[in-house]
Structure formats: structure tokens, C-alpha cells
Short mmCIF file of C-alpha atoms in Angstrom, two decimals:
data_model
loop_
_atom_site.label_atom_id
_atom_site.label_comp_id
_atom_site.label_asym_id
_atom_site.label_seq_id
_atom_site.Cartn_x
_atom_site.Cartn_y
_atom_site.Cartn_z
CA MET A 99 98.37 83.74 -17.73
CA ARG A 100 94.49 82.22 -18.08
CA LYS A 101 96.39 79.38 -21.09
CA PHE A 102 98.89 79.71 -17.58
CA GLN A 103 96.50 77.93 -15.36
CA ILE A 104 94.49 75.42 -17.56
CA LEU A 105 97.26 74.10 -17.94
CA VAL A 106 98.52 73.78 -14.37
CA LEU A 107 95.01 72.51 -13.04
CA CYS A 108 95.58 69.70 -15.71
CA LEU A 109 98.92 69.32 -14.67
CA LEU A 110 97.19 69.05 -11.47
CA ALA A 111 94.51 66.08 -12.95
CA PHE A 112 97.30 64.11 -14.81
CA ALA A 113 98.90 63.94 -11.81
CA GLY A 114 96.86 62.89 -9.75
CA CYS A 115 94.61 60.41 -12.35
CA LYS A 116 98.77 59.04 -11.71
CA ASN A 117 97.71 58.55 -7.82
CA HIS A 118 95.07 57.49 -7.80
CA GLU A 119 95.94 54.53 -10.46
CA ASN A 120 99.10 53.70 -8.62
CA ASP A 121 96.96 53.81 -5.24
CA HIS A 122 94.95 50.25 -7.25
CA GLN A 123 98.11 48.55 -8.34
CA PRO A 124 98.76 45.67 -5.59
CA LYS A 125 102.02 46.10 -3.68
CA LYS A 126 104.41 43.03 -4.71
CA ILE A 127 105.87 40.07 -2.19
CA ALA A 128 108.39 38.31 -3.51
CA VAL A 129 108.62 34.55 -1.74
CA ILE A 130 112.45 33.22 -1.90
CA VAL A 131 112.52 29.29 -1.50
CA SER A 132 115.90 27.30 -0.63
CA THR A 133 114.44 24.81 -3.20
CA LEU A 134 111.63 23.92 -4.63
CA ASN A 135 112.70 19.36 -5.26
CA ASN A 136 111.52 18.53 -1.89
CA PRO A 137 107.72 18.95 -0.42
CA TRP A 138 108.16 20.58 2.24
CA PHE A 139 109.45 23.20 1.01
CA VAL A 140 107.55 23.63 -1.90
CA PHE A 141 104.45 23.71 0.33
CA LEU A 142 106.67 26.32 3.17
CA ALA A 143 106.84 28.65 -0.10
CA GLN A 144 103.02 28.70 -1.17
CA THR A 145 101.72 28.71 1.84
CA ALA A 146 103.23 32.61 2.66
CA ALA A 147 102.13 32.81 -0.70
CA ALA A 148 99.20 32.48 -0.16
CA LYS A 149 98.31 34.01 2.53
CA ALA A 150 100.22 37.28 1.03
CA GLN A 151 97.79 37.16 -1.78
CA SER A 152 94.97 36.52 0.54
CA LEU A 153 96.68 40.31 1.96
CA GLY A 154 96.13 41.91 -1.14
CA TYR A 155 99.68 40.83 -2.39
CA GLU A 156 100.66 40.54 -5.67
CA THR A 157 102.97 37.20 -5.51
CA ARG A 158 105.68 35.48 -7.17
CA ILE A 159 107.80 32.46 -5.96
CA PHE A 160 111.58 32.21 -6.55
CA ASP A 161 113.83 28.66 -6.34
CA SER A 162 117.24 28.73 -5.60
CA GLN A 163 117.96 25.51 -6.49
CA ASN A 164 120.00 25.24 -3.60
CA ASN A 165 122.65 27.82 -5.15
CA THR A 166 123.41 30.39 -3.33
CA ALA A 167 124.30 32.28 -6.87
CA LEU A 168 121.32 31.46 -8.00
CA GLU A 169 118.94 33.45 -5.03
CA THR A 170 121.70 36.30 -5.22
CA ASP A 171 119.55 37.08 -8.65
CA HIS A 172 116.71 36.43 -7.50
CA PHE A 173 116.98 39.16 -4.75
CA GLU A 174 118.39 41.44 -7.08
CA ASN A 175 115.28 40.53 -8.91
CA ALA A 176 113.21 41.00 -6.54
CA ILE A 177 114.90 44.97 -5.61
CA ALA A 178 115.30 45.90 -8.84
CA SER A 179 111.52 45.11 -9.82
CA GLY A 180 109.40 46.24 -6.21
CA TYR A 181 108.68 44.19 -4.36
CA LYS A 182 108.20 45.65 -0.83
CA ALA A 183 108.83 43.05 1.42
CA ILE A 184 110.86 39.36 1.06
CA LEU A 185 109.93 36.12 2.17
CA PHE A 186 112.95 33.81 2.34
CA ASN A 187 113.85 30.23 2.94
CA PRO A 188 117.99 30.35 3.24
CA THR A 189 120.05 29.04 1.13
CA ASP A 190 123.30 28.78 3.39
CA ALA A 191 123.06 30.47 6.64
CA ASN A 192 126.76 32.42 6.09
CA GLY A 193 126.08 32.40 2.49
CA SER A 194 122.77 34.15 2.61
CA VAL A 195 123.41 37.57 4.86
CA VAL A 196 124.69 39.73 2.29
CA ASN A 197 121.44 39.04 -0.38
CA VAL A 198 119.20 39.82 2.94
CA ASN A 199 121.59 43.38 3.77
CA LYS A 200 121.26 44.06 0.56
CA ALA A 201 118.15 44.47 1.13
CA LYS A 202 117.69 45.92 4.01
CA ALA A 203 119.95 48.17 2.03
CA ALA A 204 117.78 48.80 -0.42
CA GLY A 205 114.61 49.39 1.96
CA VAL A 206 113.38 46.31 1.74
CA PRO A 207 111.97 43.89 4.86
CA VAL A 208 112.90 40.36 4.83
CA PHE A 209 111.44 37.90 7.23
CA CYS A 210 112.86 33.99 7.52
CA MET A 211 110.80 31.10 7.09
CA ASP A 212 112.52 27.79 8.50
CA ARG A 213 115.97 28.41 8.34
CA GLU A 214 117.92 30.82 9.75
CA VAL A 215 120.68 33.79 8.42
CA ASN A 216 123.29 34.76 10.48
CA SER A 217 122.84 37.61 10.83
CA ALA A 218 120.99 39.98 13.97
CA THR A 219 120.41 42.91 12.50
CA GLY A 220 119.86 41.63 8.84
CA PRO A 221 116.66 40.11 8.43
CA THR A 222 113.20 42.71 10.13
CA SER A 223 112.49 39.31 11.74
CA GLN A 224 113.33 35.40 11.54
CA ILE A 225 110.18 32.81 12.05
CA LEU A 226 111.84 28.56 12.70
CA SER A 227 111.12 25.61 13.82
CA ASP A 228 112.36 25.12 16.99
CA SER A 229 114.98 21.94 15.89
CA TYR A 230 117.20 21.76 18.40
CA SER A 231 113.79 20.86 21.44
CA GLY A 232 112.21 18.97 18.27
CA SER A 233 114.82 16.99 18.80
CA VAL A 234 115.88 16.71 22.40
CA ASP A 235 111.89 14.87 22.08
CA VAL A 236 112.93 13.06 19.23
CA GLY A 237 116.10 12.64 21.55
CA LYS A 238 114.04 10.79 24.16
CA TYR A 239 111.87 8.85 22.68
CA PHE A 240 114.59 7.47 20.84
CA VAL A 241 116.87 6.77 23.73
CA LYS A 242 113.43 5.22 25.11
CA THR A 243 112.74 2.94 22.41
CA MET A 244 116.21 1.75 22.12
CA ASN A 245 116.33 0.53 25.88
CA LYS A 246 119.39 3.50 26.59
CA LYS A 247 121.65 0.65 23.99
CA GLY A 248 122.66 0.27 20.58
CA ASN A 249 124.53 0.93 17.92
CA TYR A 250 123.79 4.02 15.65
CA ALA A 251 123.67 5.53 12.82
CA GLU A 252 123.01 9.90 11.86
CA LEU A 253 122.50 11.06 8.72
CA LEU A 254 122.88 15.08 8.81
CA GLY A 255 121.44 17.68 6.38
CA MET A 256 123.08 20.28 4.99
CA VAL A 257 126.68 21.21 6.94
CA SER A 258 125.93 24.91 6.37
CA ASP A 259 121.97 25.05 7.33
CA ASN A 260 122.16 25.82 10.95
CA ASN A 261 118.96 23.35 11.56
CA THR A 262 121.15 20.47 10.23
CA TRP A 263 123.06 21.66 14.10
CA ASN A 264 120.38 22.14 15.31
CA ARG A 265 118.95 19.13 15.34
CA SER A 266 122.20 17.31 15.67
CA LYS A 267 122.62 18.43 18.92
CA GLY A 268 119.14 18.91 20.47
CA PHE A 269 119.17 14.64 19.84
CA HIS A 270 123.08 13.92 20.71
CA SER A 271 122.59 16.26 24.52
CA VAL A 272 119.88 13.65 25.34
CA VAL A 273 121.73 10.27 23.68
CA ASP A 274 125.01 10.77 25.15
CA TYR A 275 123.75 11.03 28.60
CA TYR A 276 123.37 6.92 28.09
CA PRO A 277 127.08 5.01 27.39
CA GLY A 278 125.08 1.81 26.38
CA LEU A 279 123.83 3.92 23.09
CA LYS A 280 127.16 4.34 20.33
CA MET A 281 127.20 6.55 17.13
CA LEU A 282 128.66 4.08 14.49
CA ALA A 283 128.41 6.34 11.59
CA GLN A 284 127.89 10.63 11.78
CA GLN A 285 127.08 11.67 7.53
CA SER A 286 125.16 14.35 5.89
CA ALA A 287 123.08 12.96 3.25
CA GLU A 288 122.36 16.99 3.10
CA PHE A 289 118.36 16.42 3.32
CA ASP A 290 117.92 14.28 1.03
CA GLN A 291 116.35 11.21 0.06
CA ASN A 292 119.10 9.42 -2.68
CA LYS A 293 121.93 10.68 -1.63
CA ALA A 294 120.93 9.55 2.10
CA MET A 295 120.06 5.82 0.28
CA GLU A 296 123.48 5.68 -1.11
CA VAL A 297 125.44 6.78 2.20
CA THR A 298 123.12 4.23 4.64
CA GLU A 299 123.83 1.62 2.21
CA SER A 300 127.18 1.74 2.10
CA ILE A 301 127.64 2.44 6.03
CA LEU A 302 125.45 -0.99 6.40
CA GLN A 303 128.27 -2.42 4.83
CA ALA A 304 130.96 -0.37 7.25
CA HIS A 305 129.04 -1.44 9.90
CA PRO A 306 126.58 -4.00 9.51
CA ASP A 307 125.44 -4.41 13.48
CA ILE A 308 123.45 -0.69 13.28
CA ASP A 309 120.46 -1.08 15.11
CA ALA A 310 118.92 2.42 14.87
CA VAL A 311 119.21 5.78 12.28
CA PHE A 312 118.35 9.17 12.95
CA CYS A 313 118.12 11.23 10.23
CA GLY A 314 118.56 15.35 9.89
CA ASN A 315 114.89 15.36 7.93
CA ASP A 316 112.48 13.19 6.45
CA ALA A 317 113.85 12.83 3.05
CA MET A 318 116.95 11.00 4.23
CA ALA A 319 114.29 9.17 6.89
CA LEU A 320 112.65 7.41 3.65
CA GLY A 321 115.57 7.49 2.15
CA ALA A 322 117.99 5.36 4.63
CA TYR A 323 114.85 3.00 5.04
CA GLN A 324 114.72 2.03 1.54
CA ALA A 325 118.15 0.75 1.88
CA LEU A 326 117.58 -0.86 4.76
CA ALA A 327 114.79 -2.91 3.67
CA ALA A 328 116.67 -2.99 -0.16
CA ALA A 329 119.70 -5.08 2.39
CA GLY A 330 116.17 -6.90 4.67
CA LYS A 331 116.67 -5.14 7.13
CA SER A 332 113.61 -2.89 7.23
CA ALA A 333 112.72 -4.89 10.56
CA LYS A 334 115.73 -4.68 12.73
CA VAL A 335 116.74 -1.41 12.39
CA LYS A 336 114.57 1.94 13.61
CA VAL A 337 114.15 4.81 11.93
CA PHE A 338 113.23 8.25 12.78
CA GLY A 339 113.11 11.52 11.35
CA PHE A 340 112.48 14.74 11.83
CA ASP A 341 110.29 17.12 9.39
CA GLY A 342 107.13 15.60 9.61
CA ALA A 343 106.47 14.55 5.63
CA ALA A 344 103.24 13.02 4.38
CA ASP A 345 105.03 9.69 3.43
CA VAL A 346 106.59 9.60 6.99
CA VAL A 347 103.81 10.24 8.28
CA GLN A 348 102.05 7.23 6.83
CA SER A 349 105.26 5.26 6.96
CA ILE A 350 104.62 5.83 11.09
CA ARG A 351 101.39 4.96 11.24
CA ASP A 352 102.72 1.20 8.55
CA GLY A 353 105.71 0.43 11.49
CA LYS A 354 107.58 1.98 9.13
CA ILE A 355 109.33 4.45 11.09
CA SER A 356 109.53 5.40 14.64
CA ALA A 357 109.18 8.72 14.98
CA THR A 358 109.52 11.77 13.51
CA GLY A 359 110.06 15.31 14.96
CA MET A 360 106.64 17.44 12.71
CA GLN A 361 107.23 20.15 12.07
CA PHE A 362 105.13 23.27 11.56
CA PRO A 363 105.05 25.44 7.78
CA LYS A 364 102.10 26.12 7.28
CA VAL A 365 102.55 28.24 11.23
CA MET A 366 106.41 30.02 10.37
CA ALA A 367 104.90 30.43 6.28
CA GLN A 368 101.65 32.46 7.98
CA THR A 369 103.46 34.57 10.19
CA ALA A 370 105.56 35.48 7.89
CA ALA A 371 103.04 37.24 5.63
CA THR A 372 101.31 38.91 8.59
CA TYR A 373 103.97 40.54 9.90
CA ALA A 374 105.08 41.51 5.97
CA ASP A 375 101.57 43.39 6.27
CA GLU A 376 102.22 44.38 9.54
CA TYR A 377 105.13 46.04 8.33
CA LEU A 378 103.89 47.85 4.75
CA LYS A 379 101.23 49.30 7.24
CA GLY A 380 104.20 50.88 9.25
CA ARG A 381 104.51 48.54 12.24
CA ARG A 382 108.64 47.96 13.49
CA ASP A 383 108.58 46.20 16.85
CA PHE A 384 109.05 43.19 15.24
CA PRO A 385 110.74 40.28 17.82
CA ARG A 386 114.01 38.70 16.19
CA LYS A 387 113.41 35.21 16.40
CA ILE A 388 110.27 34.06 16.71
CA PRO A 389 110.84 30.00 17.74
CA VAL A 390 107.83 27.78 16.38
CA SER A 391 107.64 24.32 18.13
CA VAL A 392 108.24 20.45 16.88
CA GLU A 393 105.83 18.14 18.05
CA LEU A 394 106.98 15.06 19.13
CA VAL A 395 104.68 11.77 15.92
CA THR A 396 104.81 8.35 16.93
CA GLN A 397 102.70 5.28 16.32
CA LYS A 398 100.41 6.31 19.71
CA ASN A 399 100.13 9.67 18.63
CA VAL A 400 99.99 9.25 14.44
CA SER A 401 96.55 8.79 13.81
CA GLY A 402 96.14 13.24 14.98
CA TYR A 403 98.70 14.42 12.65
CA ILE A 404 99.18 15.04 8.83
CA ALA A 405 101.42 15.67 6.50
CA PHE A 406 103.05 19.27 7.69
CA GLY A 407 100.28 19.63 10.82
CA LYS A 408 97.67 18.80 13.09
CA LYS A 409 94.46 17.02 12.25
CA ASN A 410 91.89 20.18 12.47
CA MET B 277 167.80 71.06 6.31
CA ASN B 278 169.20 70.57 9.81
CA ALA B 279 170.34 67.29 10.47
CA LYS B 280 169.04 67.90 13.77
CA VAL B 281 165.82 68.83 12.81
CA LYS B 282 165.62 66.16 9.94
CA TYR B 283 166.40 63.14 13.23
CA GLY B 284 163.81 65.88 15.19
CA ILE B 285 160.84 64.74 12.40
CA TRP B 286 161.63 61.40 12.08
CA THR B 287 162.58 60.82 15.35
CA VAL B 288 158.31 62.87 16.68
CA ILE B 289 156.61 60.07 13.56
CA ALA B 290 158.39 57.35 15.35
CA VAL B 291 156.78 57.52 18.66
CA ILE B 292 153.46 59.07 17.24
CA ILE B 293 153.21 55.42 15.21
CA ALA B 294 154.42 53.65 18.23
CA TYR B 295 152.69 55.01 20.21
CA ASN B 296 149.87 54.14 18.30
CA SER B 297 150.62 50.60 17.56
CA VAL B 298 150.09 49.50 21.73
CA TYR B 299 147.47 49.76 23.95
CA PHE B 300 146.66 49.41 27.31
CA LYS B 301 143.59 48.09 28.86
CA LYS B 302 143.37 48.15 32.37
CA LEU B 303 142.61 44.16 33.40
CA ASP B 304 139.48 44.75 34.71
CA ALA B 305 137.73 46.06 31.78
CA MET B 306 139.38 42.75 29.82
CA LYS B 307 137.89 40.42 32.43
CA ALA B 308 134.90 42.60 32.58
CA VAL B 309 134.24 41.83 28.24
CA ALA B 310 135.24 37.93 28.89
CA GLY B 311 132.27 38.47 31.62
CA ASP B 312 129.72 39.49 29.36
CA ARG B 313 129.79 36.73 27.60
CA PHE B 314 126.62 34.27 28.56
CA ASP B 315 126.82 31.61 31.82
CA ALA B 316 123.94 29.68 31.53
CA ALA B 317 125.74 27.53 34.52
CA ALA B 318 125.22 30.43 36.37
CA TYR B 319 121.43 31.45 34.81
CA ALA B 320 119.90 28.67 35.53
CA ARG B 321 121.79 27.75 39.04
CA ASN B 322 120.34 30.88 40.17
CA TYR B 323 116.27 30.90 38.14
CA LEU B 324 116.19 27.18 39.85
CA LEU B 325 117.36 28.11 43.81
CA LYS B 326 115.82 32.54 43.78
CA VAL B 327 113.50 32.69 41.04
CA LEU B 328 111.18 29.69 40.96
CA PRO B 329 111.11 29.36 44.89
CA GLY B 330 110.43 32.68 45.18
CA MET B 331 107.08 31.83 42.93
CA ALA B 332 105.99 28.96 44.89
CA ASP B 333 103.07 30.53 45.28
CA LYS B 334 101.70 31.37 41.77
CA ALA B 335 102.77 28.27 40.33
CA ILE B 336 99.43 26.29 40.49
CA GLY B 337 98.16 23.32 42.84
CA CYS B 338 97.87 20.00 41.18
CA ASP B 339 95.03 19.36 42.28
CA ARG B 340 93.25 22.28 40.29
CA LEU B 341 95.52 21.83 37.04
CA LEU B 342 94.11 18.20 37.00
CA ALA B 343 90.36 18.98 37.98
CA GLY B 344 90.69 22.22 35.65
CA LEU B 345 92.16 20.07 32.74
CA GLN B 346 88.93 18.18 32.98
CA THR B 347 86.33 20.57 33.13
CA ASP B 348 87.35 23.40 31.46
CA PRO B 349 90.89 23.02 30.01
CA GLN B 350 91.06 26.18 28.01
CA GLN B 351 90.00 28.01 30.84
CA THR B 352 93.28 25.78 33.07
CA PHE B 353 95.15 26.57 29.84
CA LYS B 354 95.56 29.83 30.48
CA TYR B 355 98.15 29.42 33.72
CA SER B 356 100.14 27.59 31.68
CA HIS B 357 103.39 29.33 29.10
CA ALA B 358 105.74 29.14 25.80
CA LEU B 359 108.66 30.22 24.63
CA ASP B 360 108.37 29.03 21.07
CA ILE B 361 104.79 29.36 19.05
CA GLY B 362 102.28 26.10 19.30
CA SER B 363 100.19 24.11 20.90
CA THR B 364 102.94 22.57 23.35
CA ARG B 365 102.75 24.63 27.00
CA PHE B 366 104.47 24.58 29.87
CA PHE B 367 102.73 24.53 33.40
CA LEU B 368 104.98 25.20 36.69
CA VAL B 369 102.78 22.88 40.07
CA LYS B 370 102.89 22.74 42.51
CA GLY B 371 101.30 19.60 45.58
CA ASN B 372 101.91 17.43 47.88
CA GLY B 373 101.59 13.79 47.29
CA LYS B 374 101.89 9.93 49.35
CA ILE B 375 104.49 7.45 47.31
CA THR B 376 102.97 4.43 46.51
CA ASN B 377 104.86 3.13 43.51
CA ILE B 378 108.29 4.13 42.11
CA ASP B 379 110.81 2.40 38.93
CA GLU B 380 113.33 3.19 37.42
CA ASN B 381 112.02 6.25 35.14
CA ASP B 382 109.83 8.21 37.67
CA ILE B 383 107.90 8.55 41.12
CA TYR B 384 104.55 7.44 41.48
CA LEU B 385 102.46 9.90 43.89
CA ALA B 386 98.52 9.91 45.28
CA THR B 387 97.88 13.30 45.58
CA ASP B 388 96.67 14.58 49.57
CA SER B 389 93.24 16.04 48.46
CA SER B 390 91.72 13.86 45.30
CA LYS B 391 94.70 10.78 45.12
CA ALA B 392 95.10 11.88 42.15
CA ALA B 393 98.07 10.31 40.58
CA ILE B 394 100.85 11.14 39.25
CA LYS B 395 104.92 10.89 38.64
CA ILE B 396 107.73 12.92 39.44
CA ALA B 397 110.64 11.73 36.67
CA THR B 398 113.33 10.63 37.71
CA GLU B 399 115.42 9.94 34.46
CA TYR B 400 114.19 12.01 31.88
CA ILE B 401 114.88 15.61 32.34
CA PHE B 402 115.07 17.17 29.38
CA GLY B 403 113.39 19.46 27.62
CA ASN B 404 112.08 22.77 28.28
CA ALA B 405 109.34 22.63 31.29
CA VAL B 406 111.48 23.52 33.75
CA ARG B 407 112.87 26.85 31.59
CA ASP B 408 109.36 28.14 30.33
CA ALA B 409 107.11 27.71 33.32
CA SER B 410 107.31 29.90 35.23
CA GLY B 411 106.74 32.72 32.35
CA VAL B 412 109.38 34.72 33.52
CA ILE B 413 111.57 34.40 30.57
CA SER B 414 111.50 36.13 27.68
CA ILE B 415 112.97 35.35 23.72
CA ASN B 416 114.04 39.22 23.91
CA ASP B 417 115.84 38.92 26.84
CA PHE B 418 118.57 37.05 24.87
CA ALA B 419 120.80 37.25 22.08
CA GLY B 420 120.20 33.80 20.09
CA THR B 421 118.03 30.46 20.62
CA ALA B 422 121.47 29.26 21.88
CA ASP B 423 121.28 30.54 24.53
CA LEU B 424 118.14 29.94 25.45
CA ASN B 425 118.89 25.42 24.77
CA ASN B 426 121.58 26.32 27.07
CA ILE B 427 119.74 27.68 30.21
CA SER B 428 117.26 24.24 29.41
CA ALA B 429 120.65 22.23 29.24
CA GLU B 430 122.14 23.75 32.60
CA ALA B 431 118.38 23.34 34.29
CA ASN B 432 118.01 20.10 33.59
CA LYS B 433 121.50 19.33 34.06
CA TYR B 434 121.47 21.01 37.23
CA ILE B 435 118.52 18.94 38.96
CA ARG B 436 119.52 15.77 36.94
CA GLN B 437 123.29 16.19 39.63
CA GLN B 438 121.84 18.32 42.88
CA ILE B 439 117.94 17.99 43.19
CA LEU B 440 117.46 13.91 41.54
CA PRO B 441 120.34 12.03 44.02
CA THR B 442 119.75 12.87 47.01
CA PHE B 443 116.31 12.23 47.43
CA LYS B 444 116.17 9.75 45.37
CA ALA B 445 118.76 8.50 47.57
CA SER B 446 116.06 8.05 50.36
CA ALA B 447 112.23 8.05 48.81
CA LYS B 448 110.66 5.07 49.87
CA LYS B 449 107.11 4.04 49.42
CA GLY B 450 104.82 5.74 51.58
CA ASP B 451 106.95 9.08 52.22
CA GLU B 452 104.88 11.77 52.08
CA VAL B 453 106.65 14.72 49.75
CA SER B 454 105.56 18.25 49.10
CA PHE B 455 106.44 19.52 45.34
CA LEU B 456 107.09 22.37 43.04
CA GLY B 457 108.19 21.33 39.56
CA ALA B 458 107.44 22.12 35.47
CA VAL B 459 104.84 19.59 33.22
CA GLU B 460 104.57 19.61 29.68
CA LEU B 461 101.11 19.68 28.22
CA ASN B 462 99.77 19.90 24.15
CA SER B 463 96.44 22.04 24.02
CA SER B 464 95.80 20.18 20.97
CA HIS B 465 96.54 16.44 21.91
CA LEU B 466 96.29 16.62 25.19
CA THR B 467 97.22 13.50 26.47
CA ILE B 468 97.35 13.70 31.04
CA SER B 469 98.65 10.10 31.50
CA ASP B 470 101.78 11.00 29.97
CA ALA B 471 102.85 13.83 32.39
CA GLU B 472 105.42 13.95 34.24
CA ILE B 473 106.86 16.18 36.28
CA ILE B 474 109.96 17.49 36.16
CA PRO B 475 111.11 18.70 40.59
CA VAL B 476 112.43 22.05 40.96
CA SER B 477 112.75 21.09 44.44
CA LEU B 478 111.36 18.00 46.85
CA LYS B 479 111.19 17.57 50.32
CA ILE B 480 110.34 14.45 52.37
CA THR B 481 107.74 15.62 54.67
CA ARG B 482 106.89 12.05 56.84
#
């Protein structure tokens, strides 16, 4: 009997040690991002990871390389490796839903940043740029700058991404009120600078008389500007972007690009990480979607902004 | 097995299949389902014509807003609302003033008490000022952001098509105007001179 009591005490002591050790292991949060081939998403991912680390979590950034199959691998890896929450920038509004649902079924909450998935129940919360309203502001400035008339082209982002269409719809909800503004071409350049340069070159061949290009992100605005500069038309054709990337903020200062919609990835990333921390501490009442405002940056107010945000 | 019993069994099976293949619903029930789709235009009309006029006593006076922004902006922004996280904020404002100028985009007023210069937008009626300024619309009441975007679009459309044309046709320099409207201001980059009031109601009083 005495031997049995000693054995039980040893087991309890061992179990206690084990639990104690687990308490000191930092919980892990995964940051799964659509691509790290664009400085905007690098900033988003790094800020989310840094905020989670400051809250006491171990983090790892996974790059989906705009590939939903790779994104699926990352989700499976994160779930199997014991990550407690996922801060997620989706690759595809529809294609990424299955990954979110897989994490939810495994009890891992997902917080979407910047890009949304078309699911009301999958993600715990979606913290998104108000792309539609931001593009309304860009559209209003576009109409004023163009004096309500002229020919223009539009470069769309990835057609599978909701932000692409929210930006396009917001822009057209203003510009289409003005019959003097005619859209001669609308093509996707997939948010990519090099593709935007190629697409703009071909648009210029078909429509040499365009007066402006509206681009669904800043990388495409830079590509469009490069093509216009190469064709000797950069002084005549106005370029409008969306994001607030460093090169575009500088280009607005230099008078090369007319305006951009400044997004705030820091706000989105930090809110997502804070929500994940609150979830893991027991909170459950999260708003399904939280829009983050987008601000118009022009030559008039650019001195108040830096890349991806405001000057303090 | 008796042929009659066989036919009886087959008949019963056929009736069961037929019964479960066809569903009848009352037309009222179908209309109710269709009616569940969000009607942004109706919502915006009700909001502009019933909700906002009933909140006029909660709107901040234009002179008080301008004075507050100069003396204590932080305190004054507590009167503002917005659905988005960020420094873009919206105020529900009211006031009276005399028309000092009219151009293709705005009507300029000098307010009655402080003679401050303000602009009432008549051309660029876009954005979320009218939707957000009252603070009564909550993001959690709607299934998606598209519904909220449509409320702004429909409210702005109504103002452009129903409220402004009559006013613009009769307004002239020197007229006294009373108004209720919404204005957007950025709490981080405050430029009052650029602010335009989107009108919700406009009355020429003299």
C-alpha cells in the first residue's frame, strides 16, 4: 500500500511538472498571407506578426504565393502544428472559404485582414479596408481633376478578389454619373506592376488618346506610369492608384501620380492580432466585419502621409 | 401474389413519389421570401424623410461646430460618428445663413450668428456622410457591406434627384436658408475650408 501511495504521489508530481511546463510554452499564431511579392502584404504580415509577438505569442508567416493549393497546405500545416489562431489574408474570396472552414472545424479561429472571404460564418471576424468608399473618394477627385470630361482606361486587380470589384464599383458609382468621361479600356493586370506596364502599353497602342488611367492598386499605378513615361505621355495622362505604397506616395509628391487611396494595413493587422488574443482569452462577441476607412491622398495633403499610413 | 395486391402496392408507391415530388406554397409566402431581399432605396428614403428630420434636435449647430473645432477639436469630435475604424468622421449639422455666392458645385452661405462661411454641396453628392452622421445605422444590423454601400448610394441619389433640383432652381444670392445636413471631417488632418455640407433638407426662409 505504501509503495502504491509513493507511486501515485510520483505520478501526480510528474503530471504537475508537465502542466507547469506547458503553461510556459508560448501559444502560436499563424499569419497566412496571399503573397510576399508585394511590399504592401509584407508590411501587413510583418505588422500582424509583430503585434501577436508583443502580446506573447510565437508567430510564423506563411506565404501562399497567390496559390490557393499552397494556401490549403499552409492551413493544414498550421492546424496540425498546434497554432491557436490564424491571421489570414486570403488568396481567393471563394476559393479560400474551404480553408477557413477547415480551421473553424478544428477549433482554430480565423481573422481575415484586408481581403475578405465570401462566408458569413467561417471567419471569426473580417477586418477590411473600406475599398468601395475609398474608391468613391478617388472617383470624386478623378472627376474634379478631369473637369468632368476625357477618355480613360481602368486596370483591374485579380478578378477573383472582392477588393478588385469593390474598388471598381466605388469608382464607377461616381464617374459613371458624368457622360463626358468615357472608359475606352478595362483590363486586369492582376495587381502586378510588370503586367500593368504590359497592359498599359497595349492599351496605348489601341487607344493613343487616353487622358487618364485608374488603377486598382499602387503597384499597377507604377506600372502604368512606367509605360506612359516610355511612350512620352506621362505629362499628359493622369494616373490614379490605390494602397498608399511608398513609391506612389513619393510619386504624388513629385507630381507624377495624381492620387491614391491610402489604406491602413497597420490598423487592420493590429486589430486582427488583438482580436485573436482576446478570442484566446475567452471573448466571443466579435463583429463579423469591421471596415477600416481609406483616405484620399493628393498633392495637396501628401505631406501628412507616409507609406501605408499617416505621419504622426 | 395476387395481381390486385401488386397493382395496389405499385399505386401506393406512385402516389407517395408523386406527393413528395411536388410542393405547393401560398403566393403570399413566396412574396414574403422575395421581400426579405434588402431594399436599399426604400431604406434610404425612410431614413432621409423620417429618421433624420426627427433627429434635427440632436444635430450640432454649424456655428457651434466651427467654434468647437477651433477651440477644442478633441471634445468636438465626440459629436461625430462613423461606421469605419479611422479618422474620417461625420457630423449631423444644422443652421441658418444667407446665400453669398452660387457656383456649379456649391452654394456658399454666411451663417446668421457668426457670419462664418460654409459650403452646401450641390454637385458632388457622394460618400458616406449622410449614412453615418446620425450614428443610428449599425454595421451589425446588415448582412454585408454591400447593403451599407447601397444605402449611401441610394440616399445620395435621392438628394441629387429629389431634394436639390427644386432648391437650385429657386435659390439666389441674398436668400435666407435653413438646412440640415451631414459633413465629413478628418480628425487627424483637419481642413475646415474644404468641408462641404451634404444637404438632407433645405428651405428658403426669406
